[in-house]
mmCIF file of C-alpha atoms in Angstrom:
data_model
loop_
_atom_site.group_PDB
_atom_site.id
_atom_site.type_symbol
_atom_site.label_atom_id
_atom_site.label_comp_id
_atom_site.label_asym_id
_atom_site.label_seq_id
_atom_site.Cartn_x
_atom_site.Cartn_y
_atom_site.Cartn_z
ATOM 1 C CA UNK A 87 4.163 18.501 15.048
ATOM 2 C CA UNK A 88 5.901 21.919 14.502
ATOM 3 C CA UNK A 89 7.049 23.726 17.672
ATOM 4 C CA UNK A 90 5.911 27.231 18.673
ATOM 5 C CA UNK A 91 9.294 28.598 17.535
ATOM 6 C CA UNK A 92 8.939 26.868 14.192
ATOM 7 C CA UNK A 93 5.475 28.339 13.730
ATOM 8 C CA UNK A 94 6.784 31.815 14.523
ATOM 9 C CA UNK A 95 9.614 31.408 12.026
ATOM 10 C CA UNK A 96 7.179 30.358 9.303
ATOM 11 C CA UNK A 97 4.875 33.275 10.118
ATOM 12 C CA UNK A 98 7.789 35.690 9.689
ATOM 13 C CA UNK A 99 8.496 34.465 6.155
ATOM 14 C CA UNK A 100 6.385 35.650 3.225
ATOM 15 C CA UNK A 101 4.001 33.055 1.879
ATOM 16 C CA UNK A 102 4.480 31.628 -1.552
ATOM 17 C CA UNK A 103 2.307 33.344 -4.147
ATOM 18 C CA UNK A 104 -0.807 31.576 -5.354
ATOM 19 C CA UNK A 105 -0.084 29.403 -8.353
ATOM 20 C CA UNK A 106 3.502 28.685 -7.273
ATOM 21 C CA UNK A 107 2.570 25.231 -5.984
ATOM 22 C CA UNK A 108 1.122 22.279 -7.880
ATOM 23 C CA UNK A 109 -0.637 19.039 -6.874
ATOM 24 C CA UNK A 110 2.611 17.041 -6.901
ATOM 25 C CA UNK A 111 4.225 19.543 -4.502
ATOM 26 C CA UNK A 112 1.225 19.351 -2.202
ATOM 27 C CA UNK A 113 1.193 15.537 -2.125
ATOM 28 C CA UNK A 114 4.959 15.397 -1.540
ATOM 29 C CA UNK A 115 4.633 17.967 1.253
ATOM 30 C CA UNK A 116 1.811 15.980 2.817
ATOM 31 C CA UNK A 117 3.956 12.821 2.872
ATOM 32 C CA UNK A 118 6.726 14.788 4.561
ATOM 33 C CA UNK A 119 4.565 16.636 7.093
ATOM 34 C CA UNK A 120 2.033 13.991 8.075
ATOM 35 C CA UNK A 121 4.389 11.013 8.344
ATOM 36 C CA UNK A 122 3.873 9.493 11.777
ATOM 37 C CA UNK A 123 0.641 11.431 12.416
ATOM 38 C CA UNK A 124 -2.689 9.508 12.407
ATOM 39 C CA UNK A 125 -4.808 10.474 9.401
ATOM 40 C CA UNK A 126 -7.706 11.527 11.621
ATOM 41 C CA UNK A 127 -5.483 14.298 13.033
ATOM 42 C CA UNK A 128 -4.517 15.741 9.649
ATOM 43 C CA UNK A 129 -5.856 19.102 8.550
ATOM 44 C CA UNK A 130 -5.526 21.194 5.401
ATOM 45 C CA UNK A 131 -4.656 24.391 7.371
ATOM 46 C CA UNK A 132 -1.753 22.584 9.082
ATOM 47 C CA UNK A 133 -0.419 21.457 5.714
ATOM 48 C CA UNK A 134 -0.852 24.942 4.226
ATOM 49 C CA UNK A 135 1.224 26.435 7.058
ATOM 50 C CA UNK A 136 3.920 23.803 6.544
ATOM 51 C CA UNK A 137 4.094 24.578 2.813
ATOM 52 C CA UNK A 138 3.961 28.372 3.320
ATOM 53 C CA UNK A 139 0.883 28.766 1.135
ATOM 54 C CA UNK A 140 -2.621 29.981 1.734
ATOM 55 C CA UNK A 141 -5.265 27.375 2.482
ATOM 56 C CA UNK A 142 -7.053 28.275 -0.752
ATOM 57 C CA UNK A 143 -3.956 27.260 -2.749
ATOM 58 C CA UNK A 144 -4.479 23.677 -1.538
ATOM 59 C CA UNK A 145 -8.260 23.757 -1.812
ATOM 60 C CA UNK A 146 -7.855 24.831 -5.440
ATOM 61 C CA UNK A 147 -6.570 21.318 -6.185
ATOM 62 C CA UNK A 148 -8.034 19.257 -3.319
ATOM 63 C CA UNK A 149 -11.465 20.339 -2.140
ATOM 64 C CA UNK A 150 -11.440 18.053 0.909
ATOM 65 C CA UNK A 151 -9.013 16.076 3.038
ATOM 66 C CA UNK A 152 -10.549 12.939 1.544
ATOM 67 C CA UNK A 153 -9.439 14.041 -1.953
ATOM 68 C CA UNK A 154 -5.906 14.720 -0.662
ATOM 69 C CA UNK A 155 -5.736 11.286 0.995
ATOM 70 C CA UNK A 156 -6.953 9.684 -2.245
ATOM 71 C CA UNK A 157 -4.125 11.404 -4.157
ATOM 72 C CA UNK A 158 -1.608 10.301 -1.531
ATOM 73 C CA UNK A 159 -2.940 6.737 -1.736
ATOM 74 C CA UNK A 160 -2.527 6.753 -5.508
ATOM 75 C CA UNK A 161 1.070 7.986 -5.126
ATOM 76 C CA UNK A 162 1.801 5.362 -2.444
ATOM 77 C CA UNK A 163 0.380 2.605 -4.645
ATOM 78 C CA UNK A 164 2.428 3.757 -7.628
ATOM 79 C CA UNK A 165 5.616 3.690 -5.549
ATOM 80 C CA UNK A 166 4.663 0.304 -4.082
ATOM 81 C CA UNK A 167 4.082 -1.161 -7.543
ATOM 82 C CA UNK A 168 7.456 0.130 -8.748
ATOM 83 C CA UNK A 169 9.320 -1.273 -5.733
ATOM 84 C CA UNK A 170 7.808 -4.765 -5.888
ATOM 85 C CA UNK A 171 10.621 -7.082 -7.067
ATOM 86 C CA UNK A 172 10.193 -9.276 -10.153
ATOM 87 C CA UNK A 173 8.583 -12.650 -9.582
ATOM 88 C CA UNK A 174 11.013 -15.230 -8.228
ATOM 89 C CA UNK A 175 10.672 -18.877 -7.288
ATOM 90 C CA UNK A 176 10.953 -22.316 -8.879
ATOM 91 C CA UNK A 177 7.196 -22.892 -9.209
ATOM 92 C CA UNK A 178 3.843 -21.166 -8.762
ATOM 93 C CA UNK A 179 3.610 -21.927 -5.045
ATOM 94 C CA UNK A 180 7.071 -20.513 -4.351
ATOM 95 C CA UNK A 181 6.323 -17.448 -6.479
ATOM 96 C CA UNK A 182 3.143 -16.836 -4.484
ATOM 97 C CA UNK A 183 5.019 -17.160 -1.207
ATOM 98 C CA UNK A 184 7.821 -14.813 -2.270
ATOM 99 C CA UNK A 185 5.335 -12.329 -3.726
ATOM 100 C CA UNK A 186 3.539 -11.902 -0.410
ATOM 101 C CA UNK A 187 6.733 -11.922 1.647
ATOM 102 C CA UNK A 188 7.887 -9.006 -0.533
ATOM 103 C CA UNK A 189 4.441 -7.404 -0.153
ATOM 104 C CA UNK A 190 4.754 -7.578 3.643
ATOM 105 C CA UNK A 191 8.375 -6.437 3.761
ATOM 106 C CA UNK A 192 7.788 -3.309 1.685
ATOM 107 C CA UNK A 193 4.745 -2.117 3.618
ATOM 108 C CA UNK A 194 5.990 -3.142 7.071
ATOM 109 C CA UNK A 195 8.925 -0.787 6.518
ATOM 110 C CA UNK A 196 6.757 2.243 5.675
ATOM 111 C CA UNK A 197 3.980 2.964 8.171
ATOM 112 C CA UNK A 198 2.388 5.787 6.181
ATOM 113 C CA UNK A 199 2.296 3.804 2.923
ATOM 114 C CA UNK A 200 0.915 0.835 4.863
ATOM 115 C CA UNK A 201 -1.898 2.933 6.329
ATOM 116 C CA UNK A 202 -2.780 4.455 2.972
ATOM 117 C CA UNK A 203 -2.671 1.238 0.953
ATOM 118 C CA UNK A 204 -4.016 -1.316 3.419
ATOM 119 C CA UNK A 205 -6.608 0.791 5.223
ATOM 120 C CA UNK A 206 -7.799 2.916 2.323
ATOM 121 C CA UNK A 207 -7.716 0.448 -0.557
ATOM 122 C CA UNK A 208 -8.558 -2.808 1.182
ATOM 123 C CA UNK A 209 -8.528 -6.118 -0.611
ATOM 124 C CA UNK A 210 -8.123 -5.963 -4.409
ATOM 125 C CA UNK A 211 -10.927 -7.470 -6.427
ATOM 126 C CA UNK A 212 -10.793 -8.564 -10.044
ATOM 127 C CA UNK A 213 -11.005 -4.944 -11.224
ATOM 128 C CA UNK A 214 -8.328 -3.400 -9.027
ATOM 129 C CA UNK A 215 -5.982 -6.321 -9.614
ATOM 130 C CA UNK A 216 -5.826 -5.223 -13.254
ATOM 131 C CA UNK A 217 -3.970 -2.090 -12.116
ATOM 132 C CA UNK A 218 -1.486 -4.110 -10.038
ATOM 133 C CA UNK A 219 1.211 -5.104 -12.565
ATOM 134 C CA UNK A 220 3.069 -7.624 -10.400
ATOM 135 C CA UNK A 221 -0.195 -9.338 -9.438
ATOM 136 C CA UNK A 222 -1.120 -9.614 -13.088
ATOM 137 C CA UNK A 223 2.273 -11.174 -13.805
ATOM 138 C CA UNK A 224 1.700 -13.613 -10.952
ATOM 139 C CA UNK A 225 -1.731 -14.601 -12.251
ATOM 140 C CA UNK A 226 -0.275 -15.081 -15.719
ATOM 141 C CA UNK A 227 2.520 -17.291 -14.340
ATOM 142 C CA UNK A 228 -0.017 -19.418 -12.461
ATOM 143 C CA UNK A 229 -2.047 -19.697 -15.661
ATOM 144 C CA UNK A 230 0.982 -20.940 -17.573
ATOM 145 C CA UNK A 231 1.482 -23.517 -14.805
ATOM 146 C CA UNK A 232 -2.015 -24.864 -15.510
ATOM 147 C CA UNK A 233 -3.923 -23.183 -12.663
ATOM 148 C CA UNK A 234 -7.377 -21.993 -13.821
ATOM 149 C CA UNK A 235 -7.897 -18.240 -13.453
ATOM 150 C CA UNK A 236 -10.667 -18.507 -10.793
ATOM 151 C CA UNK A 237 -8.405 -20.661 -8.593
ATOM 152 C CA UNK A 238 -5.459 -18.321 -9.104
ATOM 153 C CA UNK A 239 -7.671 -15.349 -8.203
ATOM 154 C CA UNK A 240 -8.840 -17.208 -5.104
ATOM 155 C CA UNK A 241 -5.253 -17.833 -3.988
ATOM 156 C CA UNK A 242 -4.326 -14.186 -4.601
ATOM 157 C CA UNK A 243 -7.387 -12.972 -2.689
ATOM 158 C CA UNK A 244 -6.810 -15.310 0.262
ATOM 159 C CA UNK A 245 -3.157 -14.386 0.698
ATOM 160 C CA UNK A 246 -3.905 -10.680 0.244
ATOM 161 C CA UNK A 247 -6.494 -10.788 3.038
ATOM 162 C CA UNK A 248 -4.047 -12.558 5.331
ATOM 163 C CA UNK A 249 -1.084 -10.281 4.586
ATOM 164 C CA UNK A 250 -3.111 -7.095 4.950
ATOM 165 C CA UNK A 251 -4.627 -8.346 8.192
ATOM 166 C CA UNK A 252 -1.173 -9.191 9.540
ATOM 167 C CA UNK A 253 0.089 -5.709 8.606
ATOM 168 C CA UNK A 254 -2.807 -4.106 10.485
ATOM 169 C CA UNK A 255 -2.026 -6.238 13.538
ATOM 170 C CA UNK A 256 1.586 -5.068 13.353
ATOM 171 C CA UNK A 257 0.469 -1.431 13.160
ATOM 172 C CA UNK A 258 -1.567 -1.983 16.332
ATOM 173 C CA UNK A 259 1.342 -3.735 18.045
ATOM 174 C CA UNK A 260 -0.661 -6.966 18.216
ATOM 175 C CA UNK A 261 1.394 -9.180 15.885
ATOM 176 C CA UNK A 262 2.754 -12.242 17.742
ATOM 177 C CA UNK A 263 6.476 -12.982 18.044
ATOM 178 C CA UNK A 264 8.894 -11.950 15.319
ATOM 179 C CA UNK A 265 6.732 -10.495 12.504
ATOM 180 C CA UNK A 266 8.959 -11.649 9.647
ATOM 181 C CA UNK A 267 8.945 -15.217 10.968
ATOM 182 C CA UNK A 268 5.237 -15.249 11.820
ATOM 183 C CA UNK A 269 4.063 -13.847 8.486
ATOM 184 C CA UNK A 270 6.145 -16.431 6.614
ATOM 185 C CA UNK A 271 4.692 -19.210 8.765
ATOM 186 C CA UNK A 272 1.160 -17.967 8.050
ATOM 187 C CA UNK A 273 1.722 -17.703 4.302
ATOM 188 C CA UNK A 274 3.309 -21.162 4.198
ATOM 189 C CA UNK A 275 0.379 -22.656 6.119
ATOM 190 C CA UNK A 276 -2.181 -21.068 3.791
ATOM 191 C CA UNK A 277 -0.289 -22.288 0.734
ATOM 192 C CA UNK A 278 -0.227 -25.796 2.150
ATOM 193 C CA UNK A 279 -4.019 -25.677 2.322
ATOM 194 C CA UNK A 280 -4.267 -24.258 -1.204
ATOM 195 C CA UNK A 281 -1.836 -26.786 -2.672
ATOM 196 C CA UNK A 282 -4.530 -29.129 -4.098
ATOM 197 C CA UNK A 283 -6.029 -26.153 -5.989
ATOM 198 C CA UNK A 284 -2.702 -24.939 -7.341
ATOM 199 C CA UNK A 285 -1.527 -28.319 -8.614
ATOM 200 C CA UNK A 286 -1.400 -28.812 -12.410
ATOM 201 C CA UNK A 287 -4.702 -29.859 -13.970
ATOM 202 C CA UNK A 288 -3.620 -33.472 -14.527
ATOM 203 C CA UNK A 289 -2.650 -33.800 -10.851
ATOM 204 C CA UNK A 290 -6.083 -32.541 -9.840
ATOM 205 C CA UNK A 291 -7.723 -35.236 -11.978
ATOM 206 C CA UNK A 292 -9.028 -32.707 -14.483
ATOM 207 C CA UNK A 293 -9.180 -33.957 -18.060
#
């Protein structure tokens, strides 16, 4: 948090005039200022002081802290979607594994994005998955491999629950052993159990 000297320096500078800041500036400033601070300790007045604007300049765009967090979550999700690598792997099972290893790697390296996405959004359902481009590509690839959509959705849901739960354990310092090794072991184990569902239709005895 800002020191007493830093607060005094900010107080000595004139505040930015109303209207000189926009929602994008506020969200970017919030990412900068609140990184490493638990969300329950955030406050709009603290952010206003950091940005050298009056509190009303922020409330003009975000009436509550909840609205600001929602905007930050949307920005974090957009960045997360853009950073997810293209699908890679020789078959549907390998693509699923690599997808969730990438999922874990990106969020494990950004605590604030992890908190916003995992804690605020939760597990994607059929509706929210539609706004997740890489997940849609993954479902389409599984469909081309002969996996019925309900089974593909089930696999996506199951691995999402596991990966998000593992990320939360990491954030609490409760993840066992080396996280990168443990999360891969968990994903591999789940995929082994899902393998009969993900096999081509003819291998499942479906006419």
